[in-house]
Tab-separated table of N, CA, C and O in Angstrom:
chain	number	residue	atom	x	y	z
A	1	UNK	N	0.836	-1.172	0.000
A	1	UNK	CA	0.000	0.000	0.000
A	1	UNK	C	0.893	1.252	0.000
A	1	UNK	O	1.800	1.412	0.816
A	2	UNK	N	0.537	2.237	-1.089
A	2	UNK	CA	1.345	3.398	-1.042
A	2	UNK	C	0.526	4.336	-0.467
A	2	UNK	O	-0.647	4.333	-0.844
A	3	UNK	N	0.903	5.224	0.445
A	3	UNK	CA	-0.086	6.631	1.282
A	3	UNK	C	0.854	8.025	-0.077
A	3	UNK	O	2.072	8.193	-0.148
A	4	UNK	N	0.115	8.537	-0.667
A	4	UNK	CA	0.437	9.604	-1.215
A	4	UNK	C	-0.250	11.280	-0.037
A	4	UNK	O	-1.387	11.515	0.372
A	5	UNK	N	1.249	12.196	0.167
A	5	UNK	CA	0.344	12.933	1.232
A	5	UNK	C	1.205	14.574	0.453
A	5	UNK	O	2.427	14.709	0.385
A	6	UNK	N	0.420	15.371	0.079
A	6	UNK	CA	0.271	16.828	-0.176
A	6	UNK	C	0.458	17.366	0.669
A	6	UNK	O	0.018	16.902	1.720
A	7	UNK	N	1.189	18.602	0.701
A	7	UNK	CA	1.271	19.844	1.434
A	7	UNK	C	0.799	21.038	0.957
A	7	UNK	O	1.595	21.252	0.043
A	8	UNK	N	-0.233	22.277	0.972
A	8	UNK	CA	-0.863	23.487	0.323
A	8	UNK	C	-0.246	24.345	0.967
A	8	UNK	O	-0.191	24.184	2.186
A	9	UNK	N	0.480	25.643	0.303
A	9	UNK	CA	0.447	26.109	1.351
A	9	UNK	C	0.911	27.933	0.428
A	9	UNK	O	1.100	28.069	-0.781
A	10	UNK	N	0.974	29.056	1.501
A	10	UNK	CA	0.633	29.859	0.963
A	10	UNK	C	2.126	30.961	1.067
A	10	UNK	O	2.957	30.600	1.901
A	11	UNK	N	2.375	31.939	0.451
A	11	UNK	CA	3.995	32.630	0.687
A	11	UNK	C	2.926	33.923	0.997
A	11	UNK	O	1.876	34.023	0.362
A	12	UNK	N	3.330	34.928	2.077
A	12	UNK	CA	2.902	36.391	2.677
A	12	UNK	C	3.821	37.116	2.943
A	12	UNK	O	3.920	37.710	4.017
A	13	UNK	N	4.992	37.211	1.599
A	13	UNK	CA	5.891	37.933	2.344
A	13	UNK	C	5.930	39.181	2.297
A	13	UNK	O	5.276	39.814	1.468
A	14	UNK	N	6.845	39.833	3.339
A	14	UNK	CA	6.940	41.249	2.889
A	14	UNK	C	7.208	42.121	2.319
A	14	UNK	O	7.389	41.814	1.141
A	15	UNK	N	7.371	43.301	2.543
A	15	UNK	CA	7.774	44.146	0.521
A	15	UNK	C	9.387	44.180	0.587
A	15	UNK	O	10.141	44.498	-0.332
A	16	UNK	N	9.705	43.814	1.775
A	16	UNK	CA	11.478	43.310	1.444
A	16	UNK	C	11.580	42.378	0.937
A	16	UNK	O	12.288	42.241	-0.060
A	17	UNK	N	10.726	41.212	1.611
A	17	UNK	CA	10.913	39.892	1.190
A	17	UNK	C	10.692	39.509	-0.379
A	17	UNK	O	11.365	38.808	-1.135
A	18	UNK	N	9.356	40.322	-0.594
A	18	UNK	CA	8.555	40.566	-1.917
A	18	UNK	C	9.882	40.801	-2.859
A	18	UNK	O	10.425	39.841	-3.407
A	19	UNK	N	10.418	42.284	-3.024
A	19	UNK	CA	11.333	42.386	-3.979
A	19	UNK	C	12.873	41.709	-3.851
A	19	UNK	O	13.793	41.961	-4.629
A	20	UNK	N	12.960	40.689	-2.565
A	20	UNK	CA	14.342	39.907	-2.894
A	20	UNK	C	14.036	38.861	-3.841
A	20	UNK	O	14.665	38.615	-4.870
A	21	UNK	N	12.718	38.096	-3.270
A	21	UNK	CA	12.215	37.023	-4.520
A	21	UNK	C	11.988	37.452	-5.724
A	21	UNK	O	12.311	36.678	-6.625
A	22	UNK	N	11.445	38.638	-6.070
A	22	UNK	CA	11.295	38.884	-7.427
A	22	UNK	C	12.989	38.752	-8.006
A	22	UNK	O	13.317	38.032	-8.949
A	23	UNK	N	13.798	39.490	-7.323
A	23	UNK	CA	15.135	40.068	-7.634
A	23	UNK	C	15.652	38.409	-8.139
A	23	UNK	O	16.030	38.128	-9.276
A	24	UNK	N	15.562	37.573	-7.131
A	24	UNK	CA	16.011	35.737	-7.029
A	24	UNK	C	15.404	35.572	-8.267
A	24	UNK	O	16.262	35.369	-9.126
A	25	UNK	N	14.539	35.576	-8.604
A	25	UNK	CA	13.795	34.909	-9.489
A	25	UNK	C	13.912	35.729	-10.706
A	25	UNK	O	13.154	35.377	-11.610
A	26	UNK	N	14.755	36.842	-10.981
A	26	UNK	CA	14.532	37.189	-11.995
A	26	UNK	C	15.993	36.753	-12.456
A	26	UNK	O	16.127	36.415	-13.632
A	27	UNK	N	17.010	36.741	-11.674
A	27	UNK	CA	18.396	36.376	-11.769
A	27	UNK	C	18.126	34.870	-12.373
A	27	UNK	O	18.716	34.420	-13.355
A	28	UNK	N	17.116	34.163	-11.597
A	28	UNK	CA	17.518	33.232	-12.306
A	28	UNK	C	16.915	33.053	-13.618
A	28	UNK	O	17.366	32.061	-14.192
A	29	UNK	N	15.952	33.761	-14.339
A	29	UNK	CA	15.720	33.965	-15.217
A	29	UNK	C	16.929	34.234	-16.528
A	29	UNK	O	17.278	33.539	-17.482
A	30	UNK	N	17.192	35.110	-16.207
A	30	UNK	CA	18.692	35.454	-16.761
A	30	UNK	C	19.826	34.471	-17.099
A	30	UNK	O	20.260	34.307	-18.239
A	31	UNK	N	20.347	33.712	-15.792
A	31	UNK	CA	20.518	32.894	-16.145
A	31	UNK	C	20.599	31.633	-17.096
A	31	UNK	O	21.587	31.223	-17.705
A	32	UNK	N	19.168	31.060	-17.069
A	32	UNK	CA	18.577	30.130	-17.388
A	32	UNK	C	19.172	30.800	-19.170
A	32	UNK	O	20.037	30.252	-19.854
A	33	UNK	N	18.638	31.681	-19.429
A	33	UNK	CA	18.462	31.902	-20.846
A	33	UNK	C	19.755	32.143	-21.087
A	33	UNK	O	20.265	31.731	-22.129
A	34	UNK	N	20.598	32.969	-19.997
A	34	UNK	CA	22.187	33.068	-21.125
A	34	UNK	C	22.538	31.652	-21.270
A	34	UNK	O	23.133	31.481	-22.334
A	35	UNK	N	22.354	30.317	-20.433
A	35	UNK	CA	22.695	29.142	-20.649
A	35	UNK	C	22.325	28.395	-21.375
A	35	UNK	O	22.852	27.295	-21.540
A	36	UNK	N	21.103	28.910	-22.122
A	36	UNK	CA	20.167	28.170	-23.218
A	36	UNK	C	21.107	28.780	-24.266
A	36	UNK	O	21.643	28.084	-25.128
A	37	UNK	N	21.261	29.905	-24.177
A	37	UNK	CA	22.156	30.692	-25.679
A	37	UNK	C	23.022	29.872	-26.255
A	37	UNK	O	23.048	29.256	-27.320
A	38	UNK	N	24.225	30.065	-24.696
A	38	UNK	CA	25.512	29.196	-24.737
A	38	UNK	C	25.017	27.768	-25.532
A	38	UNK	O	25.179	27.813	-26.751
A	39	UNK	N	24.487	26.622	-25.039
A	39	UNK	CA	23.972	25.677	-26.262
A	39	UNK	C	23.923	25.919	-27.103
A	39	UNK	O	23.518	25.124	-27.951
């Protein structure tokens, strides 16, 4: 018997927190694509 178990859950961060993740997430954006180039 396999138990499959989910977690939901929600991010409230703050407007520091807010624009470090955007900042994270846009870097890695960047990333991602100069490394697709390089290929």
């Amino acid at each position: 018997m396999v138990i499959v178990q989910a977690y939901r859950f929600a991010l409230d961060p703050t407007r520091g927190q807010e624009r470090a993740l955007r900042s994270h997430a846009g870097a890695a954006r960047f990333a991602w694509n100069w490394a697709l180039a390089a290929c």
